[in-house]
CSV table of C-alpha atoms in Angstrom, one decimal:
chain,number,residue,atom,x,y,z
G,1,MET,CA,102.2,121.4,43.0
G,2,THR,CA,103.5,119.3,45.8
G,3,ASP,CA,107.2,119.5,46.9
G,4,VAL,CA,108.9,116.0,46.7
G,5,THR,CA,111.8,116.1,48.5
G,6,THR,CA,113.3,112.6,49.6
G,7,GLU,CA,114.2,112.5,52.8
G,8,PRO,CA,115.8,109.6,54.2
G,9,THR,CA,114.6,107.2,56.7
G,10,GLY,CA,117.4,108.1,58.9
G,11,GLU,CA,118.4,104.5,59.4
G,12,ASP,CA,121.6,103.8,57.2
G,13,THR,CA,121.2,100.2,57.9
G,14,ALA,CA,119.3,99.5,55.0
G,15,THR,CA,116.5,96.8,55.2
G,16,ASP,CA,117.1,95.7,58.3
G,17,VAL,CA,113.1,96.1,59.6
G,18,THR,CA,111.4,93.2,58.2
G,19,GLU,CA,113.6,90.4,59.1
G,20,ALA,CA,111.9,87.3,60.5
G,21,PRO,CA,113.3,85.6,63.1
G,22,ALA,CA,115.1,82.1,63.0
G,23,VAL,CA,116.5,82.3,59.7
G,24,ASP,CA,118.3,79.4,58.2
G,25,LEU,CA,121.1,81.3,56.8
G,26,ASP,CA,123.7,78.5,56.4
G,27,ARG,CA,120.3,77.2,54.0
G,28,GLU,CA,120.2,80.6,52.1
G,29,GLY,CA,123.8,80.1,51.9
G,30,GLU,CA,123.4,76.7,49.9
G,31,ILE,CA,120.4,77.6,47.7
G,32,ALA,CA,123.2,80.6,46.7
G,33,ALA,CA,125.9,78.3,46.4
G,34,ASP,CA,123.4,76.0,44.4
G,35,PHE,CA,122.5,78.7,41.6
G,36,LEU,CA,125.6,80.3,40.9
G,37,GLU,CA,128.0,77.5,40.6
G,38,THR,CA,125.2,76.2,38.1
G,39,LEU,CA,125.2,79.4,36.1
G,40,LEU,CA,129.4,79.3,36.3
G,41,ASP,CA,128.5,75.5,34.7
G,42,ILE,CA,126.8,77.3,31.9
G,43,ALA,CA,129.0,79.8,31.6
G,44,ASP,CA,131.6,77.7,31.4
G,45,LEU,CA,133.5,80.1,33.3
G,46,ASP,CA,136.3,79.1,36.4
G,47,GLY,CA,135.2,79.8,40.0
G,48,ASP,CA,135.0,77.9,43.6
G,49,ILE,CA,132.2,79.1,46.2
G,50,ASP,CA,133.0,79.7,49.5
G,51,VAL,CA,129.3,80.1,51.8
G,52,ASP,CA,129.7,81.4,55.3
G,53,VAL,CA,127.4,83.8,57.8
G,54,ASP,CA,128.8,87.0,58.5
G,55,GLY,CA,126.8,88.3,61.8
G,56,ASP,CA,123.4,88.5,60.8
G,57,ARG,CA,123.8,87.5,56.7
G,58,ALA,CA,124.6,84.7,54.9
G,59,SER,CA,127.6,85.6,52.6
G,60,VAL,CA,128.7,83.9,49.4
G,61,SER,CA,131.6,84.4,47.7
G,62,ILE,CA,132.9,83.5,44.4
G,63,VAL,CA,137.0,83.6,44.6
G,64,ASP,CA,139.3,82.1,42.4
G,65,SER,CA,139.9,78.5,41.8
G,66,ASP,CA,143.1,76.4,41.0
G,67,GLU,CA,141.6,76.0,37.4
G,68,GLY,CA,141.7,79.6,36.8
G,69,ARG,CA,141.0,83.3,37.9
G,70,VAL,CA,136.7,84.5,38.5
G,71,PRO,CA,136.7,86.8,35.0
G,72,ARG,CA,136.8,90.1,36.4
G,73,ARG,CA,133.5,91.0,34.1
G,74,LEU,CA,131.6,89.6,36.8
G,75,VAL,CA,132.3,92.3,39.3
G,76,GLY,CA,132.4,95.1,36.6
G,77,ALA,CA,132.6,98.9,36.6
G,78,ASP,CA,132.3,99.9,40.4
G,79,GLY,CA,130.5,96.7,41.2
G,80,LYS,CA,127.4,97.1,39.0
G,81,VAL,CA,127.5,93.6,37.5
G,82,LEU,CA,128.6,92.2,41.2
G,83,ASP,CA,125.4,94.5,42.6
G,84,ALA,CA,123.1,93.0,40.0
G,85,LEU,CA,123.9,89.5,40.7
G,86,GLN,CA,123.5,89.8,44.3
G,87,GLU,CA,120.3,91.4,43.4
G,88,LEU,CA,119.4,88.0,41.3
G,89,THR,CA,120.9,85.7,44.0
G,90,ARG,CA,118.9,87.4,46.3
G,91,LEU,CA,115.4,86.8,44.6
G,92,ALA,CA,116.6,83.2,43.7
G,93,VAL,CA,116.7,82.5,47.6
G,94,GLN,CA,113.8,84.8,48.5
G,95,ALA,CA,111.5,82.2,46.2
G,96,GLU,CA,112.7,79.0,47.3
G,97,THR,CA,112.5,80.0,51.1
G,98,GLY,CA,109.4,82.7,51.3
G,99,VAL,CA,111.5,84.9,53.1
G,100,ARG,CA,113.7,88.1,52.4
G,101,THR,CA,117.2,87.9,52.4
G,102,ARG,CA,119.9,90.0,53.4
G,103,LEU,CA,122.8,87.4,51.9
G,104,MET,CA,126.2,89.3,50.5
G,105,LEU,CA,127.6,88.4,47.7
G,106,ASP,CA,131.2,88.9,46.8
G,107,ILE,CA,133.9,88.4,44.0
G,108,ALA,CA,137.0,87.7,43.7
G,109,GLY,CA,137.3,89.9,46.8
G,110,PHE,CA,136.0,93.4,45.5
G,111,ARG,CA,133.9,94.4,48.7
G,112,ALA,CA,136.0,93.2,51.1
G,113,ASP,CA,138.5,95.5,49.3
G,114,ARG,CA,135.9,97.9,48.7
G,115,ARG,CA,135.8,97.3,52.6
G,116,ALA,CA,139.2,97.8,53.9
G,117,ALA,CA,139.3,101.1,51.7
G,118,LEU,CA,136.4,102.3,53.5
G,119,VAL,CA,137.6,101.7,56.6
G,120,LYS,CA,141.2,103.1,56.2
G,121,GLN,CA,139.5,106.2,55.2
G,122,ALA,CA,137.1,106.7,57.9
G,123,GLU,CA,140.5,105.9,60.4
G,124,GLU,CA,142.1,108.7,58.3
G,125,ALA,CA,139.3,111.1,58.7
G,126,VAL,CA,138.7,109.9,62.5
G,127,ALA,CA,142.7,111.3,62.9
G,128,SER,CA,141.6,114.6,61.0
G,129,VAL,CA,139.2,115.8,63.2
G,130,LYS,CA,140.6,114.2,66.5
G,131,ALA,CA,143.8,116.8,65.3
G,132,SER,CA,141.6,119.6,64.1
G,133,GLY,CA,138.5,119.7,66.4
G,134,GLU,CA,136.4,120.4,62.4
G,135,ARG,CA,134.3,117.7,60.8
G,136,VAL,CA,135.2,116.5,58.3
G,137,GLU,CA,132.6,115.1,55.3
G,138,LEU,CA,133.1,112.1,53.5
G,139,GLU,CA,132.6,111.2,49.1
G,140,PRO,CA,128.9,109.9,49.2
G,141,MET,CA,128.3,106.3,49.2
G,142,SER,CA,126.1,103.7,49.5
G,143,ALA,CA,123.6,102.8,52.7
G,144,PHE,CA,126.0,99.8,53.3
G,145,GLU,CA,129.1,101.5,52.4
G,146,ARG,CA,127.9,104.1,55.0
G,147,LYS,CA,127.6,101.4,57.6
G,148,VAL,CA,130.9,100.1,57.7
G,149,VAL,CA,132.5,103.7,57.8
G,150,HIS,CA,130.1,104.9,61.0
G,151,ASP,CA,131.2,101.4,62.4
G,152,ALA,CA,135.0,102.0,61.7
G,153,VAL,CA,134.5,105.7,63.0
G,154,LEU,CA,132.8,104.6,66.2
G,155,ALA,CA,135.8,102.4,66.7
G,156,GLY,CA,137.6,105.3,66.5
G,157,GLY,CA,136.3,106.7,69.4
G,158,LEU,CA,134.3,109.2,67.2
G,159,THR,CA,130.3,109.6,66.0
G,160,SER,CA,129.3,110.3,62.6
G,161,GLU,CA,126.2,110.6,60.9
G,162,SER,CA,124.6,111.1,57.3
G,163,GLU,CA,123.6,114.1,55.4
G,164,GLY,CA,122.4,115.0,52.1
G,165,ALA,CA,119.8,113.3,49.7
G,166,GLU,CA,120.3,109.8,48.1
G,167,PRO,CA,121.8,109.0,46.1
G,168,ARG,CA,124.0,111.8,47.3
G,169,ARG,CA,124.1,110.8,50.8
G,170,TYR,CA,127.4,110.9,52.8
G,171,VAL,CA,129.3,110.2,56.3
G,172,VAL,CA,130.2,113.0,58.6
G,173,VAL,CA,132.3,112.5,61.2
G,174,LEU,CA,132.1,115.0,64.1
G,175,PRO,CA,134.5,116.2,66.5
G,176,VAL,CA,134.1,116.0,70.0
G,177,GLY,CA,131.4,118.0,72.0
Q,1,MET,CA,125.3,79.0,26.5
Q,2,LEU,CA,123.9,83.0,26.4
Q,3,GLU,CA,120.1,81.5,26.4
Q,4,GLU,CA,120.9,78.8,28.8
Q,5,ALA,CA,122.3,81.1,31.6
Q,6,LEU,CA,119.7,83.7,31.0
Q,7,GLU,CA,116.9,80.7,31.4
Q,8,HIS,CA,118.7,79.3,34.4
Q,9,LEU,CA,118.7,83.0,35.7
Q,10,VAL,CA,115.2,83.3,35.0
Q,11,LYS,CA,113.8,80.2,36.6
Q,12,GLY,CA,115.6,80.7,39.8
Q,13,ILE,CA,113.4,83.7,40.5
Q,14,VAL,CA,110.1,82.7,39.3
Q,15,ASP,CA,107.0,80.4,40.4
Q,16,HIS,CA,106.2,78.2,37.5
Q,17,ASP,CA,109.5,77.6,36.0
Q,18,GLY,CA,108.2,75.1,33.4
Q,19,ASP,CA,106.7,78.2,31.6
Q,20,VAL,CA,110.2,79.9,31.0
Q,21,THR,CA,111.7,80.1,28.0
Q,22,VAL,CA,114.2,81.7,26.2
Q,23,ARG,CA,114.4,82.0,22.6
Q,24,ARG,CA,117.2,83.6,20.9
Q,25,ALA,CA,116.4,86.3,17.7
Q,26,ASN,CA,118.2,88.5,15.4
Q,27,GLY,CA,117.9,91.8,16.8
Q,28,ARG,CA,117.1,94.4,13.9
Q,29,ARG,CA,120.5,96.5,15.6
Q,30,GLY,CA,122.4,93.8,15.0
Q,31,GLY,CA,123.6,91.8,17.7
Q,32,ASP,CA,122.0,89.4,19.4
Q,33,LEU,CA,118.3,89.6,20.8
Q,34,LEU,CA,117.3,87.3,23.6
Q,35,GLU,CA,113.1,87.3,24.1
Q,36,VAL,CA,112.2,85.3,27.7
Q,37,ARG,CA,109.0,84.4,27.9
Q,38,VAL,CA,107.3,83.6,31.5
Q,39,HIS,CA,104.0,82.4,33.1
Q,40,PRO,CA,101.6,85.7,33.7
Q,41,ASP,CA,101.6,85.3,36.9
Q,42,ASP,CA,105.6,85.9,37.5
Q,43,LEU,CA,106.2,88.4,34.9
Q,44,GLY,CA,105.9,90.7,38.0
Q,45,ARG,CA,109.0,89.5,39.6
Q,46,VAL,CA,110.8,89.5,36.6
Q,47,ILE,CA,110.7,93.0,35.3
Q,48,GLY,CA,110.9,93.4,39.8
Q,49,ARG,CA,110.0,97.1,41.1
Q,50,SER,CA,111.0,99.9,39.0
Q,51,GLY,CA,111.9,97.2,36.3
Q,52,ARG,CA,115.0,96.6,39.1
Q,53,THR,CA,115.0,92.9,38.2
Q,54,ALA,CA,115.3,92.9,34.6
Q,55,SER,CA,118.0,95.7,35.0
Q,56,ALA,CA,119.9,93.1,36.9
Q,57,LEU,CA,119.3,90.4,34.4
Q,58,ARG,CA,120.5,92.3,31.1
Q,59,GLU,CA,123.4,94.0,33.6
Q,60,VAL,CA,124.4,90.1,34.0
Q,61,MET,CA,124.1,89.3,30.8
Q,62,ARG,CA,125.9,91.3,29.4
Q,63,ALA,CA,128.5,90.6,31.3
Q,64,LEU,CA,128.1,87.3,30.6
Q,65,ALA,CA,128.4,87.8,26.7
Q,66,GLY,CA,131.8,89.7,27.0
Q,67,GLY,CA,131.2,92.9,25.4
Q,68,LYS,CA,128.6,91.5,22.9
Q,69,ASN,CA,126.3,93.8,21.9
Q,70,ILE,CA,123.0,91.7,23.7
Q,71,ARG,CA,119.0,92.6,24.3
Q,72,VAL,CA,116.7,91.3,26.8
Q,73,ASP,CA,113.4,91.2,26.0
Q,74,ILE,CA,111.1,90.7,28.6
Q,75,VAL,CA,108.0,89.3,26.4
Q,76,ASP,CA,104.5,90.4,27.9
Q,77,THR,CA,102.4,86.8,26.8
Q,78,ASP,CA,99.2,88.4,27.9
Q,79,ARG,CA,98.8,91.2,25.6
Q,80,ARG,CA,99.2,89.3,22.8
């Protein structure tokens, strides 16, 4: 019998390997916005769509509009519905452009809030490691969330690494030396 | 509304969007059943790797249905 271990591929930065040069991020955002706008219209749901570019990704957000709030069921428990809608939106963009996209979708600031909470958590871990000289292990997170934490730890002047196997892979904040 | 929403989602991700149909049927266990048919070449796209795309479609449709019991069936027209 073969012993199958799911060894993580090392990098936490998800899928950056397949990046084609000169992706038109504005165009990706526009296609995504059209796709989502039509969906909201059909379902008769409130919400405005913001399109932006965040670093090397197109970033699309459905936000509350003057007419009413985006229904929170579009985010779902732990952002499950949001993740599903992001997946479908990426596929719709890819179907148009023929190129893989790493577009991020947010709804009602869910990811922004989550990101802020992760940064706070990272900063607290950094403070604790600096005070005690002991490593601190955080709870399991998705690759994207771990990336946010790694960046925040680095900004706080320490280093971190990921341990464990998906989907229970977690960040460890390391003491200096 | 739900059929139309599902049709929009599926048409967005396939190559042959003219071949997409969504039909509402009465599910046996009560609740609605939406049957999706696509061009045979697009079947893989709609199902996705390990059923990932099909799951995403179901997740979003359940949210749009607002807790109503709804099923999404992707019909394999090749095997008819």
